[in-house]
Tab-separated table of C-alpha atoms (C1' of nucleotides) and ligand atoms in Angstrom:
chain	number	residue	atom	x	y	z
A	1145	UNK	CA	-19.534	-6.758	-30.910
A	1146	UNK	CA	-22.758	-8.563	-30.258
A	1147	UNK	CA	-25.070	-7.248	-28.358
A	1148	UNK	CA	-25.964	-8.462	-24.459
A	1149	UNK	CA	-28.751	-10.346	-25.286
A	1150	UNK	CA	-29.595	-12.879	-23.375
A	1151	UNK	CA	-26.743	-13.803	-20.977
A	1152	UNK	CA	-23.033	-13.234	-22.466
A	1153	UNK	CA	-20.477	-15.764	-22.153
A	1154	UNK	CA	-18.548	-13.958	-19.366
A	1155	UNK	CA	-21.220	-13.131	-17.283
A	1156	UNK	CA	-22.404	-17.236	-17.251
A	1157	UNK	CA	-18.584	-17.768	-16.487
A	1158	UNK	CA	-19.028	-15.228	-13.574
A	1159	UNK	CA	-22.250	-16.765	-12.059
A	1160	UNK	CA	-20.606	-20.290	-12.232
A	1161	UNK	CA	-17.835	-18.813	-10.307
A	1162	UNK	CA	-20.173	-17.580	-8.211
A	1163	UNK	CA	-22.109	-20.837	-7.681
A	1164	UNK	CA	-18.652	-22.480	-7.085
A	1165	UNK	CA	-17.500	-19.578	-4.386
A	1166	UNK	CA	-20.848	-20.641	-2.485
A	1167	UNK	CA	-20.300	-24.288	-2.347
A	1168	UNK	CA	-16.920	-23.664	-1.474
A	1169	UNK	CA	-17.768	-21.531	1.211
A	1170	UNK	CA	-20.827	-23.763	2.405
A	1171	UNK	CA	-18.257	-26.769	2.706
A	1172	UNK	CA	-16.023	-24.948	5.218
A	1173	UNK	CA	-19.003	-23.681	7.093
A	1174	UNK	CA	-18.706	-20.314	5.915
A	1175	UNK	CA	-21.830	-18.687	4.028
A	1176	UNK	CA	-21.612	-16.637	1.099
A	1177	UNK	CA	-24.071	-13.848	1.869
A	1178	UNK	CA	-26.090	-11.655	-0.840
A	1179	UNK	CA	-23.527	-8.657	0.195
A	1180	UNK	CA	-20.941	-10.943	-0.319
A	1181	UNK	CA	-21.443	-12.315	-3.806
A	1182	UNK	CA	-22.614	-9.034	-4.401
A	1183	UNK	CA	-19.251	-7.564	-3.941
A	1184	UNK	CA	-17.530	-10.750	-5.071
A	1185	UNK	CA	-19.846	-10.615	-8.830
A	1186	UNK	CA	-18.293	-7.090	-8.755
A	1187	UNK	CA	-14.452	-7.819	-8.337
A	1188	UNK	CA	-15.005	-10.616	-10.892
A	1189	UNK	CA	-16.679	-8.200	-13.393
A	1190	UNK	CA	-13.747	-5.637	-12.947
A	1191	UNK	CA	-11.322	-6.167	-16.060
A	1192	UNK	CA	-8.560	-4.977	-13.442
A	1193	UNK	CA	-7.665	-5.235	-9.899
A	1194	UNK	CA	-10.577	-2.410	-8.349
A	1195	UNK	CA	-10.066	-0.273	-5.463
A	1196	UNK	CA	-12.419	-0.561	-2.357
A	1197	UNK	CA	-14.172	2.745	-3.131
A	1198	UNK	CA	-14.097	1.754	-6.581
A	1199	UNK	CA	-16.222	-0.642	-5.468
A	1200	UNK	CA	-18.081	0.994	-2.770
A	1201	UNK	CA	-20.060	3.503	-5.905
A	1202	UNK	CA	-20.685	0.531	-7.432
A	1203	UNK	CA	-22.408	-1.248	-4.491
A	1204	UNK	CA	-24.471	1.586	-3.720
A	1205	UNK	CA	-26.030	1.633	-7.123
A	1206	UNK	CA	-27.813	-1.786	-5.096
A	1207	UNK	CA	-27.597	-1.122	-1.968
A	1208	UNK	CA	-27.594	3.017	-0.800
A	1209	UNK	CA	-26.768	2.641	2.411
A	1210	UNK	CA	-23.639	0.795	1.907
A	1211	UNK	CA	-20.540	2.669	3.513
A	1212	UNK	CA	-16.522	1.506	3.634
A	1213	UNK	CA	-17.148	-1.169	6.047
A	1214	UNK	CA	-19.377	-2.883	4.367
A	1215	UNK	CA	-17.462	-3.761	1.407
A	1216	UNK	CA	-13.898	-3.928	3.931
A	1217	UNK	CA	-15.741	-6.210	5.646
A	1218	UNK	CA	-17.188	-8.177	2.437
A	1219	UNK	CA	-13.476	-7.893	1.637
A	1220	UNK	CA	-11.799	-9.485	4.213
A	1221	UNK	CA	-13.999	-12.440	3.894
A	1222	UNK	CA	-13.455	-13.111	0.322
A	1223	UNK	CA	-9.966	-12.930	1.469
A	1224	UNK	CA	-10.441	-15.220	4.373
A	1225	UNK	CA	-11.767	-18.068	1.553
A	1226	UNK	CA	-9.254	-17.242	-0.973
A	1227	UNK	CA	-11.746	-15.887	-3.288
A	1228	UNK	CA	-10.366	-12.469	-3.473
A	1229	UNK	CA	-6.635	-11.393	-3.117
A	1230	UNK	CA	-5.664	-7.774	-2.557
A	1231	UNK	CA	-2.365	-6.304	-4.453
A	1232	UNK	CA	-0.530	-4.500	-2.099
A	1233	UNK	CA	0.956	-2.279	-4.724
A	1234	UNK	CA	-2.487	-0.869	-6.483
A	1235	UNK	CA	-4.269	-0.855	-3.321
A	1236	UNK	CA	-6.698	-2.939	-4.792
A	1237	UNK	CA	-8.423	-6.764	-5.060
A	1238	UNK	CA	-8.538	-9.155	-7.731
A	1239	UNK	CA	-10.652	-12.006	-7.951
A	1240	UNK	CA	-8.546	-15.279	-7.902
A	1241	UNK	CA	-7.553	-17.236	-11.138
A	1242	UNK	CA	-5.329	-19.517	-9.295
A	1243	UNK	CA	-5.434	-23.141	-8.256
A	1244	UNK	CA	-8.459	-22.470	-6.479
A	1245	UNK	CA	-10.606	-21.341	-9.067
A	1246	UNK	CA	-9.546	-23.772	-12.024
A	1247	UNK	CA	-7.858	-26.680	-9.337
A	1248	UNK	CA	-4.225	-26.968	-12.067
A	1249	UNK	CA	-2.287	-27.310	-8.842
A	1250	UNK	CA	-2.548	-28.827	-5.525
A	1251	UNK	CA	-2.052	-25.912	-2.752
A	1252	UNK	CA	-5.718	-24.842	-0.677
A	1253	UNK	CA	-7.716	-21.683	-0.314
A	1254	UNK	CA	-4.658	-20.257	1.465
A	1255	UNK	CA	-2.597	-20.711	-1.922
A	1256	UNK	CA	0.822	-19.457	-2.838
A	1257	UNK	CA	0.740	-17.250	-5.636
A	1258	UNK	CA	2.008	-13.669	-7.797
A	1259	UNK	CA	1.292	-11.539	-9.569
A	1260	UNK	CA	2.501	-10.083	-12.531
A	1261	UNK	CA	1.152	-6.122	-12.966
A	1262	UNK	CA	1.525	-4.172	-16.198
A	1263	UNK	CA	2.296	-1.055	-15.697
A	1264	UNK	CA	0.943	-0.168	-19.339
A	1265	UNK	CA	-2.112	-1.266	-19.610
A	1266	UNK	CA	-3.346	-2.473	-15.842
A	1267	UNK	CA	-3.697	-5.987	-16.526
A	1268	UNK	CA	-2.960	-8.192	-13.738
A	1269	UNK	CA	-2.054	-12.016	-14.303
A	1270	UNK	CA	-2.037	-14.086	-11.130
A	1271	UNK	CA	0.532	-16.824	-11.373
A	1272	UNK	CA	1.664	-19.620	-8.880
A	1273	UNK	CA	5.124	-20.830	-9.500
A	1274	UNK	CA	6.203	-23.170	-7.110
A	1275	UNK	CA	10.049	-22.789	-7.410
A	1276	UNK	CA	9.202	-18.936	-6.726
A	1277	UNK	CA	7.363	-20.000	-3.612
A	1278	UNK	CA	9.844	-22.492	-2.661
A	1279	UNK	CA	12.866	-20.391	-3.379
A	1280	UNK	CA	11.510	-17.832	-0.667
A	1281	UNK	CA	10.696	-20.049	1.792
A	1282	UNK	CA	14.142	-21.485	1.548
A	1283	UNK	CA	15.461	-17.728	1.829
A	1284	UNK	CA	13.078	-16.986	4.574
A	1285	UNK	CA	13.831	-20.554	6.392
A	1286	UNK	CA	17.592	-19.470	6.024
A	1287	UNK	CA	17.511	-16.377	8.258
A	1288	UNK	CA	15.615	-18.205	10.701
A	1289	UNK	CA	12.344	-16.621	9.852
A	1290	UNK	CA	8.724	-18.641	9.681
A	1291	UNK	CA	6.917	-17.356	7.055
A	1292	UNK	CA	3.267	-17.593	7.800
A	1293	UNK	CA	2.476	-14.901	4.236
A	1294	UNK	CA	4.410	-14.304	1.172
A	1295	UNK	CA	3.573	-10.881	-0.969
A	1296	UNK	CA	5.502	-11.271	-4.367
A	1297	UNK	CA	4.162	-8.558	-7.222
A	1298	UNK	CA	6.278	-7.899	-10.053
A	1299	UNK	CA	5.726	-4.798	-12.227
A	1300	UNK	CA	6.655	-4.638	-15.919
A	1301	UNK	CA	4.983	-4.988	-19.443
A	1302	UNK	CA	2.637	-7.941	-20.314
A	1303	UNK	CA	3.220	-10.056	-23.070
A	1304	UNK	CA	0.363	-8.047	-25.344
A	1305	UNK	CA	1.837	-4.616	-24.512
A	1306	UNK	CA	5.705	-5.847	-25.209
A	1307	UNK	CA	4.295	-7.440	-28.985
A	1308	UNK	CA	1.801	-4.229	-29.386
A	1309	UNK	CA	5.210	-1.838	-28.875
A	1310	UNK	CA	6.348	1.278	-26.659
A	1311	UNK	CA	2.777	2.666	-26.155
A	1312	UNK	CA	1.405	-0.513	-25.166
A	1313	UNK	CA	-2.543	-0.782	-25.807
A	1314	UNK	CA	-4.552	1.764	-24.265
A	1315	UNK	CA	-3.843	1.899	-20.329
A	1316	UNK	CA	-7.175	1.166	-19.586
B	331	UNK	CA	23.222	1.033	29.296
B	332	UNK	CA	26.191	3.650	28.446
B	333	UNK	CA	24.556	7.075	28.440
B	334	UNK	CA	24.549	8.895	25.573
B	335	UNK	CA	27.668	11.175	26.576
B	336	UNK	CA	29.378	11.755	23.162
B	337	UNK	CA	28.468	9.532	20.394
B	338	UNK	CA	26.782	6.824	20.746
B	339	UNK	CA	28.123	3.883	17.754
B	340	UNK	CA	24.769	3.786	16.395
B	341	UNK	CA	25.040	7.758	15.865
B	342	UNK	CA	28.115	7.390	14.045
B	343	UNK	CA	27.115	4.720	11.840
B	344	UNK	CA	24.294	6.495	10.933
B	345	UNK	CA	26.333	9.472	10.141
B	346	UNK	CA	28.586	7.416	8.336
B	347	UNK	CA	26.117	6.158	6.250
B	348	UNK	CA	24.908	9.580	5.608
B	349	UNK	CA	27.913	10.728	4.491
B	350	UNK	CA	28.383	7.348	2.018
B	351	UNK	CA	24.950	8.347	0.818
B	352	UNK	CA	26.063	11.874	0.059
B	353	UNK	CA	28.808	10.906	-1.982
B	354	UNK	CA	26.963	8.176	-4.045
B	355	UNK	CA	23.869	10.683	-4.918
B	356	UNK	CA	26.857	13.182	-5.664
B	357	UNK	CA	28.467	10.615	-7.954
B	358	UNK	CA	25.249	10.482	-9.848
B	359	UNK	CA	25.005	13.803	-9.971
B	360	UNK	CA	21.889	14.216	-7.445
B	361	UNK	CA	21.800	16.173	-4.284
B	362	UNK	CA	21.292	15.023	-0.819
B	363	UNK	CA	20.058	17.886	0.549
B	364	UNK	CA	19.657	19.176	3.865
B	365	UNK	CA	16.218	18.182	3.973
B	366	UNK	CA	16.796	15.062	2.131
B	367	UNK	CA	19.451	14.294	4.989
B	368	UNK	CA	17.198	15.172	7.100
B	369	UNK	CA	14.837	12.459	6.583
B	370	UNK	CA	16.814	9.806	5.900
B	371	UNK	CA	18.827	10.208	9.354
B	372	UNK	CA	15.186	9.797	10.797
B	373	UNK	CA	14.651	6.712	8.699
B	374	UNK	CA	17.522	5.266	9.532
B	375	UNK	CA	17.323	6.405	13.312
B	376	UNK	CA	13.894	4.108	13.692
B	377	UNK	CA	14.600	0.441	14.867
B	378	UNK	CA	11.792	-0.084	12.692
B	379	UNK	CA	9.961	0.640	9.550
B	380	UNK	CA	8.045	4.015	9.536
B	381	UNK	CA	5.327	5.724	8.338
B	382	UNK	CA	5.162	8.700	6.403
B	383	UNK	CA	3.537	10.703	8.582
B	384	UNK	CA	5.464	9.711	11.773
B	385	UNK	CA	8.284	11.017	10.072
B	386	UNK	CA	6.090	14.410	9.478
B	387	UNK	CA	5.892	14.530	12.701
B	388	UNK	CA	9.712	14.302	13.942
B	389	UNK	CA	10.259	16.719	10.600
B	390	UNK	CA	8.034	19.254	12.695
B	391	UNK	CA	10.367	19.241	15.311
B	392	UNK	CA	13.007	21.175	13.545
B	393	UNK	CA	11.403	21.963	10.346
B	394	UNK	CA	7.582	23.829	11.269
B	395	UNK	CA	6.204	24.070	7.717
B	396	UNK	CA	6.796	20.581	6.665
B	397	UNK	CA	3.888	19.186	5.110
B	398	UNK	CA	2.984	16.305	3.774
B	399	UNK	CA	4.305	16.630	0.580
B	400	UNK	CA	7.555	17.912	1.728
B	401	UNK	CA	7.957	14.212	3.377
B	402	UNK	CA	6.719	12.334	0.153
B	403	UNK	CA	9.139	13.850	-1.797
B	404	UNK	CA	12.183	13.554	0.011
B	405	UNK	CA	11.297	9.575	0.605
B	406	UNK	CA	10.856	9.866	-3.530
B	407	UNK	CA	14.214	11.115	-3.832
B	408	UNK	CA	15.683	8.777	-1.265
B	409	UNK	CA	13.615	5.512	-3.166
B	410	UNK	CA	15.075	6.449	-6.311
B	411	UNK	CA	18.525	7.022	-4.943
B	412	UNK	CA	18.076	3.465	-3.261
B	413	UNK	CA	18.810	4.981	-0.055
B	414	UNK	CA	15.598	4.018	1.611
B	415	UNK	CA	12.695	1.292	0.406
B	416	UNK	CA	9.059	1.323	1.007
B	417	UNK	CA	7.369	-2.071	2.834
B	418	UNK	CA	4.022	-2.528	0.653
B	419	UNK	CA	2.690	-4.325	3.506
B	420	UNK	CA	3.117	-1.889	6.010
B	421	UNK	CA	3.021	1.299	4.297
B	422	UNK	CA	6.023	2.538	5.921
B	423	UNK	CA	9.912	3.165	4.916
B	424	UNK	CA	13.032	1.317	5.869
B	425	UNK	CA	16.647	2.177	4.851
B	426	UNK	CA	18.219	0.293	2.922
B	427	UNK	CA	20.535	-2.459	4.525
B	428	UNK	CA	21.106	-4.539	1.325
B	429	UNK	CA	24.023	-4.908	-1.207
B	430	UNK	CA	23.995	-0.726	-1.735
B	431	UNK	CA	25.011	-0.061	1.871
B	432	UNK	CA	27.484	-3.025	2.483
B	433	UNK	CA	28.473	-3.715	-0.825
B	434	UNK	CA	27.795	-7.608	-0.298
B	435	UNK	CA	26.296	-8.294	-3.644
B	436	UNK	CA	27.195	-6.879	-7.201
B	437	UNK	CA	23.830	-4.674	-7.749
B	438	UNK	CA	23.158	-1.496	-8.527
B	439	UNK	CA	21.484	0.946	-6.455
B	440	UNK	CA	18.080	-0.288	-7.977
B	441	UNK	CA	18.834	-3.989	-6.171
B	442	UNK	CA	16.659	-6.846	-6.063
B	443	UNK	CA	15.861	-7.179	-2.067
B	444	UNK	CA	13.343	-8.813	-0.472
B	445	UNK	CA	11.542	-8.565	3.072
B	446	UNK	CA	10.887	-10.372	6.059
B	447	UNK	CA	8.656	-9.167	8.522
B	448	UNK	CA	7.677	-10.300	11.959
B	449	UNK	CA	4.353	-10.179	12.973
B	450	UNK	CA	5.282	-10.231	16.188
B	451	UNK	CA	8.193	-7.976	16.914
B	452	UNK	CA	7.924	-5.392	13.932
B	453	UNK	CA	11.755	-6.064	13.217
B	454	UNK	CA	12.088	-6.287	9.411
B	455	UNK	CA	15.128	-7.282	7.624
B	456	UNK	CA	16.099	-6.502	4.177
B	457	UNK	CA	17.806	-9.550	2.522
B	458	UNK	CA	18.914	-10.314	-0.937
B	459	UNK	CA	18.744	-14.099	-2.540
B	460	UNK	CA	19.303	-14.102	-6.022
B	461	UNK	CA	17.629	-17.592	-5.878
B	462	UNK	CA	14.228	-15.613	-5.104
B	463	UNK	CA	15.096	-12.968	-7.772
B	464	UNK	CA	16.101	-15.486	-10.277
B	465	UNK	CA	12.896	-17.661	-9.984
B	466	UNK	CA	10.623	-14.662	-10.180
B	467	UNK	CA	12.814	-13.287	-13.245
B	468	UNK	CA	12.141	-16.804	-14.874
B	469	UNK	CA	8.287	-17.325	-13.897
B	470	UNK	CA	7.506	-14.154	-15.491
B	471	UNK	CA	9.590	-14.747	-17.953
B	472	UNK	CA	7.604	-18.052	-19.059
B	473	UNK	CA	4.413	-15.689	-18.907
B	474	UNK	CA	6.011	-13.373	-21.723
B	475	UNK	CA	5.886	-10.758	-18.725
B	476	UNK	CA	8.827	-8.138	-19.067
B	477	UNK	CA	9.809	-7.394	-15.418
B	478	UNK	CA	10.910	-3.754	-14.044
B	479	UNK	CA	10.196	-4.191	-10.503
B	480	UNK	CA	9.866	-6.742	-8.145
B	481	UNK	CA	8.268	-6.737	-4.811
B	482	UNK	CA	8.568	-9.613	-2.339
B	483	UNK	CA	8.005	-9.298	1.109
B	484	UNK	CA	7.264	-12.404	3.687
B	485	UNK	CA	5.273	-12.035	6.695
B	486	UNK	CA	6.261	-14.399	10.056
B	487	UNK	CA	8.145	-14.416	12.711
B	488	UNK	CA	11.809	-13.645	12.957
B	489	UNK	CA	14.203	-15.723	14.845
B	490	UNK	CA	14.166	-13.956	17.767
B	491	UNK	CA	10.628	-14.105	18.348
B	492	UNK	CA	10.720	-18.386	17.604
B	493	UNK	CA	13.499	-18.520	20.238
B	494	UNK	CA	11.354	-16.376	22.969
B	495	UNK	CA	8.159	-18.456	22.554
B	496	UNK	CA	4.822	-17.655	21.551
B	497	UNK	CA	4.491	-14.675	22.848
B	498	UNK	CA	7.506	-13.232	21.402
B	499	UNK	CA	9.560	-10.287	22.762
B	500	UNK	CA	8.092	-7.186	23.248
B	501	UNK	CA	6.265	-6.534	20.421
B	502	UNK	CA	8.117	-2.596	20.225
C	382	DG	C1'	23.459	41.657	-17.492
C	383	DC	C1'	19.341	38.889	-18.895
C	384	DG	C1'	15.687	35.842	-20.249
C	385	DA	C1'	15.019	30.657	-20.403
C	386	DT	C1'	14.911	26.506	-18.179
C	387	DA	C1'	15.309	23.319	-14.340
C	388	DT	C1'	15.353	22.027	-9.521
C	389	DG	C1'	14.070	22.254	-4.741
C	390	DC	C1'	10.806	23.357	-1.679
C	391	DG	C1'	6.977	26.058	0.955
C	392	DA	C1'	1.972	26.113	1.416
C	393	DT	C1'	-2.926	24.922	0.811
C	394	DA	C1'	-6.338	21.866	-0.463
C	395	DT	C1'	-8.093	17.557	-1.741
C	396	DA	C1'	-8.375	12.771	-2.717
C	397	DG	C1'	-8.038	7.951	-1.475
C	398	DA	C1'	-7.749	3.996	1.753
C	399	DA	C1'	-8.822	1.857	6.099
C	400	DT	C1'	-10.507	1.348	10.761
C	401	DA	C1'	-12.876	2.414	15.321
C	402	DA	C1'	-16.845	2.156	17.796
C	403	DC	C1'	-21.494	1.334	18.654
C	404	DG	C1'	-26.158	-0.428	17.632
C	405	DT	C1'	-29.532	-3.668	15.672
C	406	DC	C1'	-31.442	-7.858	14.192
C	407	DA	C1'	-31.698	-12.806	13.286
C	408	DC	C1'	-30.405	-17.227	14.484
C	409	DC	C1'	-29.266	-21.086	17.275
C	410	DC	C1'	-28.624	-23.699	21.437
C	411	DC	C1'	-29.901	-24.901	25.816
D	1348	DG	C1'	-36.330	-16.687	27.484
D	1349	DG	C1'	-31.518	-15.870	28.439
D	1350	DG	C1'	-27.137	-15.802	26.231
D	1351	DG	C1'	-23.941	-16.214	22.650
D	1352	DT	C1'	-22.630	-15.544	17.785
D	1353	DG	C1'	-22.463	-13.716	13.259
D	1354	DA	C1'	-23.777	-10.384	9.802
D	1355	DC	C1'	-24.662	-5.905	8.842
D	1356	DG	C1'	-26.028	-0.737	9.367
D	1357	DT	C1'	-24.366	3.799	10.747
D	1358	DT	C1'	-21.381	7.537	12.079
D	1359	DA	C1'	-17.043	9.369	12.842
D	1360	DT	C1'	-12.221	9.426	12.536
D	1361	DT	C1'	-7.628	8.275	11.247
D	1362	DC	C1'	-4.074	7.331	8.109
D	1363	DT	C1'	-1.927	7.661	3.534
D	1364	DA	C1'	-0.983	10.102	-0.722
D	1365	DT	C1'	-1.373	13.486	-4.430
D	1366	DA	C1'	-2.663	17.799	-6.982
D	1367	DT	C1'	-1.603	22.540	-7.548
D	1368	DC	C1'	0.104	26.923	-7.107
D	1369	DG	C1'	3.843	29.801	-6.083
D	1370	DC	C1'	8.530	31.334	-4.895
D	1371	DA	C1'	13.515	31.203	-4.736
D	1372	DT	C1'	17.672	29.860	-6.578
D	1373	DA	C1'	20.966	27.904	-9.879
D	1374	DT	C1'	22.679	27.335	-14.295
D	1375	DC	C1'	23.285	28.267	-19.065
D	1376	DG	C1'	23.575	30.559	-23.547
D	1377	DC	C1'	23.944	34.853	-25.360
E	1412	ZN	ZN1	-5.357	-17.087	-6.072
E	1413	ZN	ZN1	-0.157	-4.661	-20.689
E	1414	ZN	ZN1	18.159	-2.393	-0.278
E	1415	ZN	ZN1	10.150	-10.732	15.888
DNA sequence: GCGATATGCGATATAGAATAACGTCACCCC
DNA sequence: GGGGTGACGTTATTCTATATCGCATATCGC
């Protein structure tokens, strides 16, 4: 591999996000703080879906005094500007790849979307299918129900670990 | 209200159902235990879904030594039996009401169900659209994603709630 | 009968996730 | 300069889940 010399790819990919999160935020009148984009550079970084503690010992490297409320609370904002989605089933947060962060389809900051979890080798692929989205709301609509959230997280083998065989790539 | 002189219906349904899930976990060559009976007459008992640790606590009443993990594996059993099905959302356990108990739909005891829960009330309702489970099945599918187990649950408000007006009915 | 294996469960300890509650400081508006 | 708001620090607590060890029983082959 080369080494990190200057600036690698992904981490320029990661401060444009960045940049992006802020202007988003500044244009709903929302600020993205240090502690924020501090925590959100983190999530982004993270390969996988990270746990908040996971997080926390990373923060503190930065910032020692930093205890579960301050990245729960860093949390729930990301959340809150659809910069940040938690999986229910890991526990955990994932920085969003959706329509949000590349625009592909219409929906806002409060998008409809899944996720697809390998249980082999952690990846996590956030999707947004509309006729998944529409096909609950239809179900939901049906038993007289007004949906104002939809969790849908499907577990199974990603398309690498299901060509790579039973063992699937190391479950890193 | 009828007081509860002999047996009230609700009783005997859930003994019913008890006794239907002793012979299907027989018929598959698992046990329902006492203990495992145990806790699934107190899941099924709750109007709502419960937490683990609420249902430590009834345990207590007639079992001392219950511990935690005496709980966690019972509702382990009980999930893999599809007797009972944890709300990711909520972190609690619900019986299951779907296809298994009623024998609506042609699945297995490992059903595709989905959620809807009311924000307002607590009531949640186990349904089972094979719409839903057909258009996640297909968008992960088109992601080369080989599905095991799906999660969808819907957050709202449930008829009842719509009909009684904003505030909703006691939120119980 | 007897060791081998498997299952169910008691019991203790620990890990992991999330929130409650209170205080401080900066900022802005009037 | 009083009053509100938002962000964050700090401490404590609650809630959720798992790791281990150990014991009893059941079942099987021999
Ligand atoms: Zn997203
Ligand atoms: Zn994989
Ligand atoms: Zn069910
Ligand atoms: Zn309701």
């Amino acid at each position: 591999m080369s080494g990190a010399s200057v600036a690698a790819p992904r981490e320029q990919a990661v401060e444009a996000a960045l940049d992006r999160a802020a202007s988003a935020c500044a244009a709903r009148g929302a600020q993205l703080t240090a502690l924020r984009r501090q925590v959100l550079r983190l999530v982004l970084d993270a390969p996988h879906p990270v746990g908040a503690y996971a997080l926390l010992d990373q923060l503190r490297a930065e910032r020692p005094g930093a205890a579960p409320p301050t990245v729960y609370r860093a949390l729930d904002f990301l959340q809150e500007q659809g910069l940040v989605h938690r999986v229910e089933r890991l526990n955990a947060f994932v920085g969003c790849t959706g329509p949000e962060a590349h625009h592909h389809c219409g929906h806002g900051h409060d998008h409809p979307h899944q996720f697809l979890i390998c249980a082999s080798c952690g990846a996590t692929a956030e999707i947004c299918d509309d006729r998944v989205a529409a096909a609950v709301r239809d179900a939901a609509r049906a038993a007289g129900f007004v949906p104002t959230r939809t969790t849908v997280e499907v577990e199974g083998r990603c398309a690498a670990c299901v060509a790579a065989g039973q063992g699937g790539p190391s479950p890193a």
